[in-house]
Amino acid sequence: PDEILAAIAAGNFRIIPVSTVNQALEAFTGIKAGRRLKAGGFSKGSVHDRVDQTLADFYWAGKSPGEREEAVKECKGRTGRRSLRRIQER
């Protein structure tokens, strides 16, 4: 414990109490965690939004253009505009 207190006093690290995973994400990244939007997706630029975009990029990287067009057709009317726009952008 003394070593930990000395490291804190030296500014090597700090202890940040958090109650939720979102608070921890914000403390670790300095970026808002974000919230789920009614239209689908998350607050733009948030940690959750960036993760969502990265996962979608991985998913669509393995799909052909024909599969992407089919997904757009299937999603119309069933998903939020933002989610549909992301499919179309890939």
GROMACS .gro file of C-alpha atoms in nm:
model
   90
    1PRO     CA    1   0.000   0.000   0.000
    2ASP     CA    2   0.282   0.246   0.075
    3GLU     CA    3   0.424   0.193  -0.273
    4ILE     CA    4   0.086   0.267  -0.425
    5LEU     CA    5   0.044   0.584  -0.221
    6ALA     CA    6   0.395   0.695  -0.317
    7ALA     CA    7   0.321   0.633  -0.686
    8ILE     CA    8   0.000   0.834  -0.658
    9ALA     CA    9   0.182   1.117  -0.481
   10ALA     CA   10   0.448   1.113  -0.756
   11GLY     CA   11   0.176   1.149  -1.018
   12ASN     CA   12   0.248   0.811  -1.181
   13PHE     CA   13  -0.119   0.718  -1.176
   14ARG     CA   14  -0.441   0.806  -1.008
   15ILE     CA   15  -0.741   0.622  -0.877
   16ILE     CA   16  -1.070   0.720  -1.036
   17PRO     CA   17  -1.382   0.576  -0.874
   18VAL     CA   18  -1.651   0.478  -1.122
   19SER     CA   19  -1.995   0.325  -1.087
   20THR     CA   20  -2.059   0.215  -1.445
   21VAL     CA   21  -1.873   0.076  -1.744
   22ASN     CA   22  -1.956   0.394  -1.934
   23GLN     CA   23  -1.787   0.605  -1.665
   24ALA     CA   24  -1.479   0.381  -1.691
   25LEU     CA   25  -1.474   0.414  -2.071
   26GLU     CA   26  -1.486   0.792  -2.043
   27ALA     CA   27  -1.212   0.794  -1.777
   28PHE     CA   28  -0.982   0.570  -1.985
   29THR     CA   29  -1.039   0.735  -2.323
   30GLY     CA   30  -1.135   1.094  -2.249
   31ILE     CA   31  -1.422   1.048  -2.497
   32LYS     CA   32  -1.792   1.039  -2.409
   33ALA     CA   33  -1.919   0.680  -2.393
   34GLY     CA   34  -2.236   0.779  -2.580
   35ARG     CA   35  -2.595   0.671  -2.566
   36ARG     CA   36  -2.814   0.459  -2.789
   37LEU     CA   37  -3.026   0.666  -3.027
   38LYS     CA   38  -3.392   0.597  -3.102
   39ALA     CA   39  -3.313   0.582  -3.474
   40GLY     CA   40  -3.039   0.324  -3.414
   41GLY     CA   41  -2.670   0.358  -3.349
   42PHE     CA   42  -2.506   0.571  -3.083
   43SER     CA   43  -2.419   0.935  -3.020
   44LYS     CA   44  -2.191   1.045  -3.302
   45GLY     CA   45  -1.821   1.032  -3.218
   46SER     CA   46  -1.875   0.847  -2.890
   47VAL     CA   47  -1.681   0.536  -2.785
   48HIS     CA   48  -1.984   0.317  -2.856
   49ASP     CA   49  -2.029   0.480  -3.198
   50ARG     CA   50  -1.664   0.419  -3.288
   51VAL     CA   51  -1.686   0.056  -3.178
   52ASP     CA   52  -2.011   0.015  -3.373
   53GLN     CA   53  -1.849   0.159  -3.687
   54THR     CA   54  -1.538  -0.058  -3.652
   55LEU     CA   55  -1.742  -0.376  -3.608
   56ALA     CA   56  -1.953  -0.283  -3.911
   57ASP     CA   57  -1.634  -0.224  -4.113
   58PHE     CA   58  -1.508  -0.570  -4.024
   59TYR     CA   59  -1.843  -0.723  -4.114
   60TRP     CA   60  -1.876  -0.548  -4.449
   61ALA     CA   61  -1.511  -0.610  -4.545
   62GLY     CA   62  -1.603  -0.974  -4.603
   63LYS     CA   63  -1.915  -0.902  -4.809
   64SER     CA   64  -1.950  -0.854  -5.181
   65PRO     CA   65  -2.118  -0.545  -5.330
   66GLY     CA   66  -2.418  -0.764  -5.417
   67GLU     CA   67  -2.455  -0.874  -5.055
   68ARG     CA   68  -2.441  -0.510  -4.945
   69GLU     CA   69  -2.718  -0.412  -5.191
   70GLU     CA   70  -2.931  -0.699  -5.067
   71ALA     CA   71  -2.880  -0.586  -4.708
   72VAL     CA   72  -2.993  -0.234  -4.797
   73LYS     CA   73  -3.313  -0.375  -4.952
   74GLU     CA   74  -3.382  -0.591  -4.646
   75CYS     CA   75  -3.316  -0.311  -4.396
   76LYS     CA   76  -3.535  -0.044  -4.552
   77GLY     CA   77  -3.823   0.025  -4.318
   78ARG     CA   78  -3.681  -0.198  -4.042
   79THR     CA   79  -3.382   0.000  -3.923
   80GLY     CA   80  -3.295   0.355  -3.837
   81ARG     CA   81  -3.188   0.596  -4.111
   82ARG     CA   82  -2.841   0.622  -3.964
   83SER     CA   83  -2.787   0.243  -3.967
   84LEU     CA   84  -2.912   0.221  -4.324
   85ARG     CA   85  -2.684   0.507  -4.428
   86ARG     CA   86  -2.387   0.322  -4.279
   87ILE     CA   87  -2.468   0.013  -4.484
   88GLN     CA   88  -2.495   0.221  -4.799
   89GLU     CA   89  -2.162   0.395  -4.732
   90ARG     CA   90  -1.971   0.067  -4.727
   0.00000   0.00000   0.00000
